[in-house]
Short mmCIF file of N, CA, C and O in Angstrom, two decimals:
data_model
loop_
_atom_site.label_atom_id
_atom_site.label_comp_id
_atom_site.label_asym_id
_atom_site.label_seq_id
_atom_site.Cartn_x
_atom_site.Cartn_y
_atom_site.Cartn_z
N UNK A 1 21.80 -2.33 -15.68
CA UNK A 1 22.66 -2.00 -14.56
C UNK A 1 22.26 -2.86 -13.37
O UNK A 1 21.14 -3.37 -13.33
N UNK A 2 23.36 -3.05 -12.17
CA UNK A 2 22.91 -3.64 -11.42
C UNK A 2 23.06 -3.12 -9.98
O UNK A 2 24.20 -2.67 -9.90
N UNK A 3 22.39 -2.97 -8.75
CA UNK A 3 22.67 -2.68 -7.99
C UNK A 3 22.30 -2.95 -6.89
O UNK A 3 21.27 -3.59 -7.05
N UNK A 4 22.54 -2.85 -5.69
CA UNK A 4 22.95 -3.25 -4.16
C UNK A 4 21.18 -2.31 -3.64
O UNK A 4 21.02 -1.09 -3.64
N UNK A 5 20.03 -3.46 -3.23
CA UNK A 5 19.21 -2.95 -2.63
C UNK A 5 18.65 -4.36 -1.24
O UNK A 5 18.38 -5.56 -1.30
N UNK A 6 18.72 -3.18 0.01
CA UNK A 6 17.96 -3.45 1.09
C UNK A 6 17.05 -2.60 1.53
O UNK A 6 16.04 -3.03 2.07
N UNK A 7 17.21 -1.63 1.42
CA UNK A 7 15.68 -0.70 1.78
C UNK A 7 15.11 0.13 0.91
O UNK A 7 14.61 1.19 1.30
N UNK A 8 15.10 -0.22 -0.29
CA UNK A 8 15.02 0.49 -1.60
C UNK A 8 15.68 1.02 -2.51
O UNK A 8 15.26 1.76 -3.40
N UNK A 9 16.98 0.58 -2.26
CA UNK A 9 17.91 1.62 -2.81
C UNK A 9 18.09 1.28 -4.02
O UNK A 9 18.85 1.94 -4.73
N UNK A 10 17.34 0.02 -4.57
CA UNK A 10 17.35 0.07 -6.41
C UNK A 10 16.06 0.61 -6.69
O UNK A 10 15.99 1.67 -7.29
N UNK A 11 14.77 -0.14 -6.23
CA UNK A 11 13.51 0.41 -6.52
C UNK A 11 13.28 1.73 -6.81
O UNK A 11 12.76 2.17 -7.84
N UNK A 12 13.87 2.68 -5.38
CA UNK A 12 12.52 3.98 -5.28
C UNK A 12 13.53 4.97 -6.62
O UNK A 12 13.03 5.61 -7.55
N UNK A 13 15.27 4.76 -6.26
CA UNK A 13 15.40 5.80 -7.17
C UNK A 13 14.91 5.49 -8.65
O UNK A 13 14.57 6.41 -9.39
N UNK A 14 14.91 4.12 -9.05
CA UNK A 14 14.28 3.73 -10.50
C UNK A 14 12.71 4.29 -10.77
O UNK A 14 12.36 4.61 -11.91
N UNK A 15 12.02 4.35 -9.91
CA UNK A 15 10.93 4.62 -10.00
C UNK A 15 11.01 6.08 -10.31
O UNK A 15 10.53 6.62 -11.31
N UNK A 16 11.94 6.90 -8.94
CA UNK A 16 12.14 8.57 -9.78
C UNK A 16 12.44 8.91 -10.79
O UNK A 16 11.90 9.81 -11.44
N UNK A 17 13.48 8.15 -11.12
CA UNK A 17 13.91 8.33 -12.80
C UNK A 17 13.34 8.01 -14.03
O UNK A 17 13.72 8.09 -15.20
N UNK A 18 12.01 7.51 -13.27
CA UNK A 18 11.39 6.45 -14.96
C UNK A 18 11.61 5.49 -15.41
O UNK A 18 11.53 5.31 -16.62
N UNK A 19 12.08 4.29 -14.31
CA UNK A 19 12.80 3.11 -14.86
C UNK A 19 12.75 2.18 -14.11
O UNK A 19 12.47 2.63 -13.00
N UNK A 20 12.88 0.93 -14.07
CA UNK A 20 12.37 -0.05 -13.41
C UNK A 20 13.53 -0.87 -12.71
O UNK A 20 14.59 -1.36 -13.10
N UNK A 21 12.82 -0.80 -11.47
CA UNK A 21 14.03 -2.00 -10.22
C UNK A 21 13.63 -3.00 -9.73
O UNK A 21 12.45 -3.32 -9.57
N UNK A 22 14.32 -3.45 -9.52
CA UNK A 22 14.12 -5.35 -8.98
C UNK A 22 14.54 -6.01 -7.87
O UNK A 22 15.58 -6.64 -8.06
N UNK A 23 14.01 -6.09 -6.62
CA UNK A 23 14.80 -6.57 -5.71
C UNK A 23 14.22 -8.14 -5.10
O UNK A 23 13.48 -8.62 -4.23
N UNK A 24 15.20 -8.55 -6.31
CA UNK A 24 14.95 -10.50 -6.24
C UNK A 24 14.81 -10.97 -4.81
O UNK A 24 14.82 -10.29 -3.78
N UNK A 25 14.68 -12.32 -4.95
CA UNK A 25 14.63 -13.22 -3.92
C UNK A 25 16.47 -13.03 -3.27
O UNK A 25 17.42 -12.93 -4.04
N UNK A 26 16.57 -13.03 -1.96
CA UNK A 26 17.59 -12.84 -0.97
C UNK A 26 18.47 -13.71 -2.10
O UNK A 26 17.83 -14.56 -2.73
N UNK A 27 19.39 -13.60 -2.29
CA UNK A 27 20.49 -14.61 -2.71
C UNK A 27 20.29 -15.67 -3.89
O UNK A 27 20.80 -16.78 -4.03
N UNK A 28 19.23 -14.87 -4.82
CA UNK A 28 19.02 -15.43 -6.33
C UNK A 28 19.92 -14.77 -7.05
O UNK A 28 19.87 -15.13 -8.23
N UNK A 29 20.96 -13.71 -6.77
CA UNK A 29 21.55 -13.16 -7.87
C UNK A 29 22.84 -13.23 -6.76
O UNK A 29 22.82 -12.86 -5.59
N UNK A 30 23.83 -13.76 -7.42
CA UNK A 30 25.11 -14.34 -6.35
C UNK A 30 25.82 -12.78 -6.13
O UNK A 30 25.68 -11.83 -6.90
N UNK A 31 26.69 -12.79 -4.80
CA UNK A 31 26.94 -11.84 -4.86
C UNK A 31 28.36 -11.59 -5.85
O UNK A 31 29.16 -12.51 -6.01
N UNK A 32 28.56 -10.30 -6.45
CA UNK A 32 29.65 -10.21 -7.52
C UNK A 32 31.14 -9.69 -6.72
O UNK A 32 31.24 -8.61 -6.15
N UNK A 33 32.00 -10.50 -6.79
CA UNK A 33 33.29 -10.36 -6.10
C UNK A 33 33.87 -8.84 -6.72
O UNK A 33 34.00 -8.73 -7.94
N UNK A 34 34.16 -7.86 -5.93
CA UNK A 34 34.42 -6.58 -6.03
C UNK A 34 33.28 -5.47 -6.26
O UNK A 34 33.68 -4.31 -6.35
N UNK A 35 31.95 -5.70 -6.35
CA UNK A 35 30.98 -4.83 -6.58
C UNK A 35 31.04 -3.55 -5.63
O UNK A 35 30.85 -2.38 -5.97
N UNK A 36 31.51 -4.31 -3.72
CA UNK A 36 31.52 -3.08 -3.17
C UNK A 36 29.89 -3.13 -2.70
O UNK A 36 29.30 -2.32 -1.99
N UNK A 37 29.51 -4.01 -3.15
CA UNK A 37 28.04 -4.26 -2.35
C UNK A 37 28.06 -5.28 -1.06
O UNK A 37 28.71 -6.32 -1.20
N UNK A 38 27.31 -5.04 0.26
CA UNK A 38 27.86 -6.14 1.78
C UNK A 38 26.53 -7.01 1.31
O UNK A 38 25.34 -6.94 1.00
N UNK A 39 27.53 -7.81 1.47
CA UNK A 39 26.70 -9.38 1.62
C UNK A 39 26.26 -9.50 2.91
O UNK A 39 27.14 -9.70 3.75
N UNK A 40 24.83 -9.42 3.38
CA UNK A 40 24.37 -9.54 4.34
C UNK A 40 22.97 -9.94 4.16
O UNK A 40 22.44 -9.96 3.05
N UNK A 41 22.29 -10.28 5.40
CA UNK A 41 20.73 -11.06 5.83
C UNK A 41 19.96 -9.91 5.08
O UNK A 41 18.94 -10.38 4.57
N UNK A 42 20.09 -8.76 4.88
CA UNK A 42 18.97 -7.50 3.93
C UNK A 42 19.63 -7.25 2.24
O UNK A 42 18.94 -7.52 1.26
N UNK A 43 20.42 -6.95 2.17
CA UNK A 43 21.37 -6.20 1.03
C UNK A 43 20.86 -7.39 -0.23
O UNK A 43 20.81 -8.58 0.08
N UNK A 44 20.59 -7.04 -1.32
CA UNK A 44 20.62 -8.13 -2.25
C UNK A 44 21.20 -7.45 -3.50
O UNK A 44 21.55 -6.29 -3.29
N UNK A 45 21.37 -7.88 -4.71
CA UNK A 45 21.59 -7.68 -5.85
C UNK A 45 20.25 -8.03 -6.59
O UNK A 45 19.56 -9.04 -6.47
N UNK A 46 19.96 -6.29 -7.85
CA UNK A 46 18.78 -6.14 -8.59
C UNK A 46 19.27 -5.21 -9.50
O UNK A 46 19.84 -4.12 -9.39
N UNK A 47 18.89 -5.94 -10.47
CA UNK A 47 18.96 -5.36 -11.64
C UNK A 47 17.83 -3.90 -12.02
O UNK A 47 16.69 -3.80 -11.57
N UNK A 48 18.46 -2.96 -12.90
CA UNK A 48 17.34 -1.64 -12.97
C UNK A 48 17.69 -1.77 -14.72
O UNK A 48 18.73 -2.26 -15.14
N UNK A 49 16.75 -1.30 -15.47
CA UNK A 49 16.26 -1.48 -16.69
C UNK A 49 15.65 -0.23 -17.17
O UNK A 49 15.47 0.61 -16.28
N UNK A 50 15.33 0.06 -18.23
CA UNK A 50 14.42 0.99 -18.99
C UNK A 50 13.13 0.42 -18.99
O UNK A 50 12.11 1.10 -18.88
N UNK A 51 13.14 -0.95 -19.13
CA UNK A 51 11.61 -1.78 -19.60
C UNK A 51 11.65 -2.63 -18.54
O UNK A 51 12.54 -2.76 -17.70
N UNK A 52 10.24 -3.40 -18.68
CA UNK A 52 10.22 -4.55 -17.82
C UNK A 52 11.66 -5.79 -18.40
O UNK A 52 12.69 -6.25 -17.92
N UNK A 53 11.00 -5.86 -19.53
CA UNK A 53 11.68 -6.82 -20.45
C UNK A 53 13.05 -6.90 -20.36
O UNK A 53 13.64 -7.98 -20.35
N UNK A 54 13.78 -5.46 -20.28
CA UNK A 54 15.24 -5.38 -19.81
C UNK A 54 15.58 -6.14 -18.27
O UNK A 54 16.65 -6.71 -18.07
N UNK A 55 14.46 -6.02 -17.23
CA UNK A 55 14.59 -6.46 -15.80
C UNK A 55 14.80 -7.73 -15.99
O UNK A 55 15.54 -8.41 -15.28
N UNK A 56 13.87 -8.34 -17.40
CA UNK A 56 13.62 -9.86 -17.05
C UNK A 56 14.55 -10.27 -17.34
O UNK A 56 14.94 -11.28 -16.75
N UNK A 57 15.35 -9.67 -18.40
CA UNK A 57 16.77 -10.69 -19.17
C UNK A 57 17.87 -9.77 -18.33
O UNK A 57 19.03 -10.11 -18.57
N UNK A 58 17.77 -8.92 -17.61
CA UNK A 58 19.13 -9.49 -16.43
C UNK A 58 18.89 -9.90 -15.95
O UNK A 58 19.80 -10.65 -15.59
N UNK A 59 17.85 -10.12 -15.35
CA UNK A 59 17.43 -11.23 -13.67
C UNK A 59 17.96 -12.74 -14.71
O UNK A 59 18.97 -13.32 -14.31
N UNK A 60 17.42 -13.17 -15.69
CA UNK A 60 17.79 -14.25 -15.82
C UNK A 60 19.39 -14.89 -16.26
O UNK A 60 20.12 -15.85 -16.03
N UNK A 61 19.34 -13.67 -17.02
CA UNK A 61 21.39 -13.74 -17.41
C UNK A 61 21.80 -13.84 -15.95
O UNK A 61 22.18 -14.96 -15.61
N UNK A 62 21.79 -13.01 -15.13
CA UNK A 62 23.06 -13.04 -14.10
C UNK A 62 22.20 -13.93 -12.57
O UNK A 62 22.90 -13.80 -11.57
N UNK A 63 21.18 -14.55 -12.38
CA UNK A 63 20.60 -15.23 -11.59
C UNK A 63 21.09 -16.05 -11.63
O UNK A 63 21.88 -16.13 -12.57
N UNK A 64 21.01 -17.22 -10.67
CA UNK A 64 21.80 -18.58 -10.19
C UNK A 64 22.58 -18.92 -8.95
O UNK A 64 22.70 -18.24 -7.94
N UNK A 65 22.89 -19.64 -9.12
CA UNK A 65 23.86 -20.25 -7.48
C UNK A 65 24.84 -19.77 -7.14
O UNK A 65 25.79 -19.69 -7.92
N UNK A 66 24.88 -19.47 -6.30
CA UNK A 66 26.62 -18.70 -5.40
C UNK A 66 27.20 -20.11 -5.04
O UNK A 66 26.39 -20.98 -4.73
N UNK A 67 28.35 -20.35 -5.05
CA UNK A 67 28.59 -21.68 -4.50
C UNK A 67 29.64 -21.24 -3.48
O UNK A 67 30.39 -22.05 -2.93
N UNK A 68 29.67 -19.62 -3.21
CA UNK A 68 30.32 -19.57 -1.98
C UNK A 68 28.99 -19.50 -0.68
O UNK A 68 29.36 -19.50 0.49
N UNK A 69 27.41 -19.43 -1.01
CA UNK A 69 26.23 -19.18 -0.48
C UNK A 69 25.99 -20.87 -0.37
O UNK A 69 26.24 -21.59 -1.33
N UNK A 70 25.66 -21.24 0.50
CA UNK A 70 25.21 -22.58 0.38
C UNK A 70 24.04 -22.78 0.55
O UNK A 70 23.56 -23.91 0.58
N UNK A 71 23.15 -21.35 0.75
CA UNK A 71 21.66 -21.51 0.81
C UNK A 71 21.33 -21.36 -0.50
O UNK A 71 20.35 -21.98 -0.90
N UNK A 72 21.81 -20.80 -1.11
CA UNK A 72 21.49 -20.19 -3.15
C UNK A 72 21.49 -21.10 -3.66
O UNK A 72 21.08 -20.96 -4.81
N UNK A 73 21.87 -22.54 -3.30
CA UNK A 73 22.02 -24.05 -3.99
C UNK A 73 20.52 -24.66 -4.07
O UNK A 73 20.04 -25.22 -5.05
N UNK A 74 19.90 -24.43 -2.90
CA UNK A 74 18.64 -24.94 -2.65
C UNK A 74 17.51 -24.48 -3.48
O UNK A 74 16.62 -25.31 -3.70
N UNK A 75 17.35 -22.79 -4.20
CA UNK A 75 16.79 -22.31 -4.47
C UNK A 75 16.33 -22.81 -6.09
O UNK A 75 17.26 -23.36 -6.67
N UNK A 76 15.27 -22.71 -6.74
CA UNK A 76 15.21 -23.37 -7.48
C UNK A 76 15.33 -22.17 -8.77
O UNK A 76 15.03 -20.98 -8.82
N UNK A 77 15.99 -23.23 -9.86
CA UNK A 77 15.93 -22.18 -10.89
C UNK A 77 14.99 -21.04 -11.39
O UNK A 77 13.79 -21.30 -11.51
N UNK A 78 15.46 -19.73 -11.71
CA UNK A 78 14.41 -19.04 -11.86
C UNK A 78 13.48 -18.80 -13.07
O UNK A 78 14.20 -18.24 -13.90
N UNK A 79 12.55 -18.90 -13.45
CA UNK A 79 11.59 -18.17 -14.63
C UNK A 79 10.57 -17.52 -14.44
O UNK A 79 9.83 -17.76 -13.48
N UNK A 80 10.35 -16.65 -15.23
CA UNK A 80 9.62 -15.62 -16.00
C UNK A 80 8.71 -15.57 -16.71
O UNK A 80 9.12 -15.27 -17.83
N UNK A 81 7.48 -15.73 -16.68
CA UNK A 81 6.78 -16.23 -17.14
C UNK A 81 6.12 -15.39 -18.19
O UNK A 81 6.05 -14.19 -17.94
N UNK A 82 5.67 -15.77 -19.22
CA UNK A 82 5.78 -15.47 -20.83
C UNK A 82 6.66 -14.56 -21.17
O UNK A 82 6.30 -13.55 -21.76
N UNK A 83 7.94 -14.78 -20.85
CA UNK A 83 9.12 -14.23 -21.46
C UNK A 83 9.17 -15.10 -22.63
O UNK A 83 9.74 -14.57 -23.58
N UNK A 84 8.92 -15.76 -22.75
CA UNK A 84 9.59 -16.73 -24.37
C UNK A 84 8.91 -16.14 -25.15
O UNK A 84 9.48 -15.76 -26.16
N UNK A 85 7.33 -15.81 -24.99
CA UNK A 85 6.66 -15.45 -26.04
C UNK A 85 6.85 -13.84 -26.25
O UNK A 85 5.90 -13.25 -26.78
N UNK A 86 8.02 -13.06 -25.87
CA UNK A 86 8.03 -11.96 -26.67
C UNK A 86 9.17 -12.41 -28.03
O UNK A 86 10.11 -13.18 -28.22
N UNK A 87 8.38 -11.37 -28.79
CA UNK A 87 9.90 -11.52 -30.16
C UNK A 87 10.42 -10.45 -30.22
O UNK A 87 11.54 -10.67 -30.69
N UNK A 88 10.28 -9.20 -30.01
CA UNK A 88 10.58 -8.26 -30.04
C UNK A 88 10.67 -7.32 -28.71
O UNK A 88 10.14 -7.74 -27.69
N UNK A 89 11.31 -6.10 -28.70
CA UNK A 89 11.10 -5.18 -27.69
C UNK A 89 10.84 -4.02 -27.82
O UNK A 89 11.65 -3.11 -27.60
N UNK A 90 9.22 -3.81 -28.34
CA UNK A 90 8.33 -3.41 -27.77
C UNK A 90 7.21 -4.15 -27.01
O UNK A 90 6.41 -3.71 -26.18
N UNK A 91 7.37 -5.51 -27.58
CA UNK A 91 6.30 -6.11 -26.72
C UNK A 91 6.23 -6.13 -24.81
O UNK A 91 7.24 -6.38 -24.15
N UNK A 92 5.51 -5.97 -24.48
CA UNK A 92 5.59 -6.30 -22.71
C UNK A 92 5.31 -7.47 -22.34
O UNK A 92 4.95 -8.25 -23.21
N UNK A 93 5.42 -8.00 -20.71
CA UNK A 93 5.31 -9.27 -20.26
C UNK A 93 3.61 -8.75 -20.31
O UNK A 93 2.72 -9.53 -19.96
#
């Protein structure tokens, strides 16, 4: 799932529920035309997961350049580091 956090609003409830939130770098995850989330200097888009492993493969599926953002161009591609070396999911980062 994905959702609209500036002052915690993916983190803390993931954390209540048992589940994990992500609140990327400002404008690594473009904003999604109709989400209903404000594009602004705090607000970002983060993915929430069951696992880490779920966080990592949305951050990387839906991460990348806004090309209506002209600062998101600059940013450099993202990785994850020993994500390649899982094969399965139970393994963790």
């Amino acid at each position: 799932a994905l959702g609209g956090d500036g002052g915690g609003s993916v983190r803390i409830p993931a954390s209540i529920c048992g589940v994990y939130g992500l609140k990327p770098t400002h404008r690594r995850i473009p904003n999604i035309s109709g989400s209903g989330i404000v594009d602004n200097s705090v607000v970002c888009i983060g993915p929430i997961g069951a696992t880490i492993y779920d966080i990592a493969l949305a951050y990387l599926a839906v991460s990348g350049d806004d090309p209506t953002a002209g600062n998101s161009l600059i940013t450099p591609k993202p990785h994850v580091s020993g994500f390649e070396k899982i094969t399965n999911l139970s393994q963790s980062l």
